[in-house]
Short mmCIF file of C-alpha atoms in Angstrom, two decimals:
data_model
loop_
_atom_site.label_atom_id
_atom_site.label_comp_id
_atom_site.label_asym_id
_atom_site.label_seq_id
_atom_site.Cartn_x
_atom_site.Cartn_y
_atom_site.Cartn_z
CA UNK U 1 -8.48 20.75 -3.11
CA UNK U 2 -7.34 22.35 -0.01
CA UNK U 3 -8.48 19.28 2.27
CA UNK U 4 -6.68 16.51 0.25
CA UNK U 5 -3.74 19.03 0.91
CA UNK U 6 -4.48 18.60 4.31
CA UNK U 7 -4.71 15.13 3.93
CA UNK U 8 -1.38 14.88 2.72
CA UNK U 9 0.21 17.09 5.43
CA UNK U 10 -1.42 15.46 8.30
CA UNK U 11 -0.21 11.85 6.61
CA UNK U 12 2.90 13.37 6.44
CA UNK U 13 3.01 14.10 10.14
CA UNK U 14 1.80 11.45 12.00
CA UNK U 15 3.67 8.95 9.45
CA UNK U 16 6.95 11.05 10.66
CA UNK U 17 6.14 11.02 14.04
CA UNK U 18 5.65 7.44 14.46
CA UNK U 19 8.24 6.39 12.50
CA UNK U 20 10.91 6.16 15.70
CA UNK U 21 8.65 4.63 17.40
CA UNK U 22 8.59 1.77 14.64
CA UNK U 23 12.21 1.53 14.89
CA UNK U 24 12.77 1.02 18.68
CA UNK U 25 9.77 -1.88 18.14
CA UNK U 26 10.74 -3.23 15.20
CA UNK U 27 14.43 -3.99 16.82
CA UNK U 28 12.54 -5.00 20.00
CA UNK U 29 10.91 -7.54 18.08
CA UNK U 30 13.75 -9.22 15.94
CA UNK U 31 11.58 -7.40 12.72
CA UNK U 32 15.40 -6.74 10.93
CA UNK U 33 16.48 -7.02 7.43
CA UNK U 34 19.10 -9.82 7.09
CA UNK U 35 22.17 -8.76 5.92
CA UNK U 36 23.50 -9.07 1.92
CA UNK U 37 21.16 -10.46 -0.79
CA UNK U 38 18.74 -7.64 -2.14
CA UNK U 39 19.22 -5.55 1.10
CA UNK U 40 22.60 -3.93 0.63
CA UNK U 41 22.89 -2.21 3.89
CA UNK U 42 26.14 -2.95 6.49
CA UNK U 43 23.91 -3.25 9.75
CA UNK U 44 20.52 -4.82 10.13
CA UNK U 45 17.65 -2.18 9.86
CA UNK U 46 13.87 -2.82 10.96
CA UNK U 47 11.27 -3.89 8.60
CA UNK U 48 7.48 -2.46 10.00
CA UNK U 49 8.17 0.81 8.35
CA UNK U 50 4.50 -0.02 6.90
CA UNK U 51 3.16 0.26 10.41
CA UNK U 52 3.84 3.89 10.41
CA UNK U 53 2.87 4.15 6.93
CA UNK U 54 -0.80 2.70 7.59
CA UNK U 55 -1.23 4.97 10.75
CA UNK U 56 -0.74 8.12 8.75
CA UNK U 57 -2.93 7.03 5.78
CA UNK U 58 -5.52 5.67 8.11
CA UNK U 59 -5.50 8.51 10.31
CA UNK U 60 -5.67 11.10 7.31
CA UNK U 61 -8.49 9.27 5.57
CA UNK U 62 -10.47 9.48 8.91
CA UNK U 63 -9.99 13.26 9.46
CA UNK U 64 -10.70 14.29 5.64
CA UNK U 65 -14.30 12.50 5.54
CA UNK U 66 -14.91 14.94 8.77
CA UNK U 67 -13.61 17.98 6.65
CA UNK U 68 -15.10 17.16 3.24
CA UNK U 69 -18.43 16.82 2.52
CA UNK U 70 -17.90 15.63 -1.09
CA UNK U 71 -15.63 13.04 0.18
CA UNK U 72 -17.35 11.64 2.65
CA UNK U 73 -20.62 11.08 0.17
CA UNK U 74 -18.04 9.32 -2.25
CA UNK U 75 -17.04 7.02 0.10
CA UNK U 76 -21.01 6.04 1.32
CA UNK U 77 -21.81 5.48 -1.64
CA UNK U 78 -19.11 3.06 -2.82
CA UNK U 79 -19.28 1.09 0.77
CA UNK U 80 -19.34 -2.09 -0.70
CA UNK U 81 -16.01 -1.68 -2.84
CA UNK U 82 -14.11 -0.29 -0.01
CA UNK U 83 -15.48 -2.89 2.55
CA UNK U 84 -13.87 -5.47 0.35
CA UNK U 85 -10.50 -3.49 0.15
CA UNK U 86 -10.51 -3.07 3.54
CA UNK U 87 -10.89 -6.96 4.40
CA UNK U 88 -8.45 -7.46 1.46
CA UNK U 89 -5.79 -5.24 2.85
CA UNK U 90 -6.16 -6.63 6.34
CA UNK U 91 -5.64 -9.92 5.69
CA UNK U 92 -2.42 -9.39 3.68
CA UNK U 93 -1.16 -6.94 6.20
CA UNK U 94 -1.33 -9.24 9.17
CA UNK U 95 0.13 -11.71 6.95
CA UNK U 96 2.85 -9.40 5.80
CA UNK U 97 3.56 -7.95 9.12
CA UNK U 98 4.01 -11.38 11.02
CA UNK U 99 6.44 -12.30 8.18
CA UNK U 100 8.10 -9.43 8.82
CA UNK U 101 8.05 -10.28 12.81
CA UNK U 102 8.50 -14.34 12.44
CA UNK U 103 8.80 -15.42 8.95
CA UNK U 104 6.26 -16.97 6.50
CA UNK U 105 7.22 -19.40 4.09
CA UNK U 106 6.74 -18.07 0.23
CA UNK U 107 3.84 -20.03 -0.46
CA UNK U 108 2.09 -19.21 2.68
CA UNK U 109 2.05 -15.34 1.95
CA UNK U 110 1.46 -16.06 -1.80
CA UNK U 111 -2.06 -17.93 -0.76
CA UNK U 112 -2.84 -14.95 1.54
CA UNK U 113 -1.94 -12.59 -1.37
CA UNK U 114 -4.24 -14.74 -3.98
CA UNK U 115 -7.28 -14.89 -1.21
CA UNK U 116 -6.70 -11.25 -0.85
CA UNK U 117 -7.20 -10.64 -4.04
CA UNK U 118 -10.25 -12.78 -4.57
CA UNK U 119 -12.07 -11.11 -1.55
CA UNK U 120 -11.53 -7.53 -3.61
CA UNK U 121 -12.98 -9.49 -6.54
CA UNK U 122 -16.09 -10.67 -4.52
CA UNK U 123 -16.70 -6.94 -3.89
CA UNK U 124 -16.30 -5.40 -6.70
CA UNK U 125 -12.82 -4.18 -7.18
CA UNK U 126 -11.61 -5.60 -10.67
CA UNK U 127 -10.57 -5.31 -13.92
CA UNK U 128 -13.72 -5.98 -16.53
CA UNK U 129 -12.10 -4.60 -18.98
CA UNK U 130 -9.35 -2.76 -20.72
CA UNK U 131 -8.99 -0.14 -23.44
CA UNK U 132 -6.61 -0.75 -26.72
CA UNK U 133 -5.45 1.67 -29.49
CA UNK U 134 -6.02 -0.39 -32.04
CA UNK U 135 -9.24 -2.51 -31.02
CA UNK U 136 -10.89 0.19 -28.54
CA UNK U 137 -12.66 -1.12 -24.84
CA UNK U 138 -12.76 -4.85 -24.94
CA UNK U 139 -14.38 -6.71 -21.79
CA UNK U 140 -12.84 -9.98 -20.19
CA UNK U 141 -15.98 -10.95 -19.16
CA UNK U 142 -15.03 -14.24 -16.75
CA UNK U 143 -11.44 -13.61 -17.83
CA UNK U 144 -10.82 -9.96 -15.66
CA UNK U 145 -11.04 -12.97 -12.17
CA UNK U 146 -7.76 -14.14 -12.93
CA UNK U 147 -6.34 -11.10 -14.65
CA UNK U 148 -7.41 -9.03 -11.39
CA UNK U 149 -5.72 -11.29 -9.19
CA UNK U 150 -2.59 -11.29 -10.72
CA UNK U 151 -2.24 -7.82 -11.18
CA UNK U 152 -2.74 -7.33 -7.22
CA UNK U 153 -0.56 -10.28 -6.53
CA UNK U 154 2.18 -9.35 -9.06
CA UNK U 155 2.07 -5.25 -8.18
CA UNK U 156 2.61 -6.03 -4.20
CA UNK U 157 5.79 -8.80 -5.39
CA UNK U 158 7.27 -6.06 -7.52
CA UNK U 159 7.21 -3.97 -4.94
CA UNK U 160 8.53 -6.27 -2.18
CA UNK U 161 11.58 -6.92 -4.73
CA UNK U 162 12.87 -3.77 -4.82
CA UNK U 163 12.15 -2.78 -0.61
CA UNK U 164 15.95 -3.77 0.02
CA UNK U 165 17.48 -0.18 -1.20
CA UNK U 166 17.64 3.14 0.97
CA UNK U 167 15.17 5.26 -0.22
CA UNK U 168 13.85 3.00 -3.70
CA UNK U 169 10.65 1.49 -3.12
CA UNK U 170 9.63 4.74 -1.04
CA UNK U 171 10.86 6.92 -3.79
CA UNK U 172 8.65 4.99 -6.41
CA UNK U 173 5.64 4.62 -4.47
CA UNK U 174 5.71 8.13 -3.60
CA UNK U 175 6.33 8.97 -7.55
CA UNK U 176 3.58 6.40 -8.59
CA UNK U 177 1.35 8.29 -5.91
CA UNK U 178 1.35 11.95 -7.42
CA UNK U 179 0.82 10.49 -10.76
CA UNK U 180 -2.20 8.63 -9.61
CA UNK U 181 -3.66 11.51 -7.48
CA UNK U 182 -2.95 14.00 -10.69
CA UNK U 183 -5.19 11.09 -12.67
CA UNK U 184 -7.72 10.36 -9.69
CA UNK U 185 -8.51 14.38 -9.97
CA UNK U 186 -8.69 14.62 -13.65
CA UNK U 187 -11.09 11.76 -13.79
CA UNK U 188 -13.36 12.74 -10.37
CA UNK U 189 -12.40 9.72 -8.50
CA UNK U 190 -12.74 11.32 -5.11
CA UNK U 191 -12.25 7.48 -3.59
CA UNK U 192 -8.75 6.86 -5.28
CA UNK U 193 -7.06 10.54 -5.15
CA UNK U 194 -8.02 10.60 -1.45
CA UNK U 195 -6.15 7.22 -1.32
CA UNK U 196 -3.19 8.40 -3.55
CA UNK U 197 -2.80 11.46 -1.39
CA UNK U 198 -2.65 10.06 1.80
CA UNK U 199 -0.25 7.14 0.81
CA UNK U 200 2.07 9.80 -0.92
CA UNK U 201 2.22 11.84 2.18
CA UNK U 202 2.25 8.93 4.44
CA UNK U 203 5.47 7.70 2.10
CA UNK U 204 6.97 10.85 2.70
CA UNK U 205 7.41 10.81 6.01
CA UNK U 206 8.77 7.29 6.00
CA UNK U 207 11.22 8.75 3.20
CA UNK U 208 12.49 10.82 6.27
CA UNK U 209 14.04 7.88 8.08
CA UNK U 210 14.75 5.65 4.84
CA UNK U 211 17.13 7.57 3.21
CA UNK U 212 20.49 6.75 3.22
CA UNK U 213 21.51 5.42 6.00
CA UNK U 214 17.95 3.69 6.32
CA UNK U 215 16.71 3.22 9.58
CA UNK U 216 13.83 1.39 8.35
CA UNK U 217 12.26 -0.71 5.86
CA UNK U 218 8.65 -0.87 4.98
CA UNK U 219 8.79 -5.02 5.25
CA UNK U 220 6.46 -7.44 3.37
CA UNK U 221 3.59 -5.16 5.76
CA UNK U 222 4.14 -1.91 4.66
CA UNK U 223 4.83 -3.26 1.01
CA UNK U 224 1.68 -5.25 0.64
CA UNK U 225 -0.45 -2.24 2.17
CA UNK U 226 1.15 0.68 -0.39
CA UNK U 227 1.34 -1.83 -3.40
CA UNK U 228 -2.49 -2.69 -3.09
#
């Protein structure tokens, strides 16, 4: 327990850290929010929050395999899932983060979103099958392709919707976070409470600087990497 604390703190920090940094580059790059529509703020604020965010989750990730041995087996032996997440997440990200510097049209991020979510499929990351009170575990069989991909799809929009409000979609990731380390733990998914806990502390420091008054967005980049 005491290195996914660690995790956390050092996600915390460099997230923190580099989250000025973000801002002077983000308003060196034209990467603002437009004023009025969902984003309510009086001044234009930078959108590659998620830059920071990534750094701090990467960065923590790295330095708990070193600590943990029983983290570091978890992730060998699930290589092939996390492969595909990482390719996944990539793609979107670049996607999301050159919206963020030049603008996409909607369709063209939606098609990176869907291939996205069809490379996690290839890998192994999806939904077979789901659990109901009344009619217990029923698998989709073929059916969990196209319910996986728009859960992915549909999680990183609802996200994106609400990244317009000082301190909103930070405070909710960083909520959803603790609930899905607290779950990750009970269950012994060392892969997914090492995630949690490095995206909640990573969130956290970004919370520093998008509080009201924001100084920074995550952006269609930092939402599409904390929603997946």
């Amino acid at each position: 327990m005491n290195s996914f604390l660690i995790c956390g703190l050092i996600a915390f920090a460099v997230s923190a850290v580099a989250m000025p940094v973000v801002v002077s580059v983000s308003r060196s790059l034209g990467a603002i929010s437009e004023i009025g529509g969902r984003h309510v703020g009086m001044r234009p604020i930078g959108r590659l929050g998620g830059i920071g965010v990534l750094l701090g989750i990467v960065v923590a990730i790295a330095i708990q395999n070193c600590l943990d041995p029983l983290v570091n087996s978890a992730w060998h032996q699930d290589e092939r899932r996390i492969l595909g997440l990482t390719f996944g997440l990539a793609l979107v990200a670049i996607t999301g983060f050159w919206d963020d510097i030049r603008r996409l049209r909607a369709t063209q991020k939606l098609m990176a979103q869907v291939v996205a979510a069809l490379i996690c499929y290839s890998f192994g990351l999806r939904i077979s099958g789901v659990e109901l009170p009344v009619f217990g575990p029923i698998q989709l069989g073929w059916f969990g392709l196209p319910i996986t991909v728009f859960w992915i799809v549909g999680i990183v929009n609802a996200v994106n919707l609400i990244d317009g409000l000082d301190g909103l979609a930070g405070g909710v990731l960083l909520f959803a976070s603790v609930v899905n380390f607290m779950a990750a733990i009970g269950s012994g998914a060392m892969i997914s409470a090492t995630l949690m806990v490095a995206m909640g502390g990573a969130i956290a420091g970004f919370l520093l600087y998008n509080w009201y008054p924001a100084k920074i967005y995550l952006g269609d980049g930092g939402v599409i990497v904390t929603g997946n």
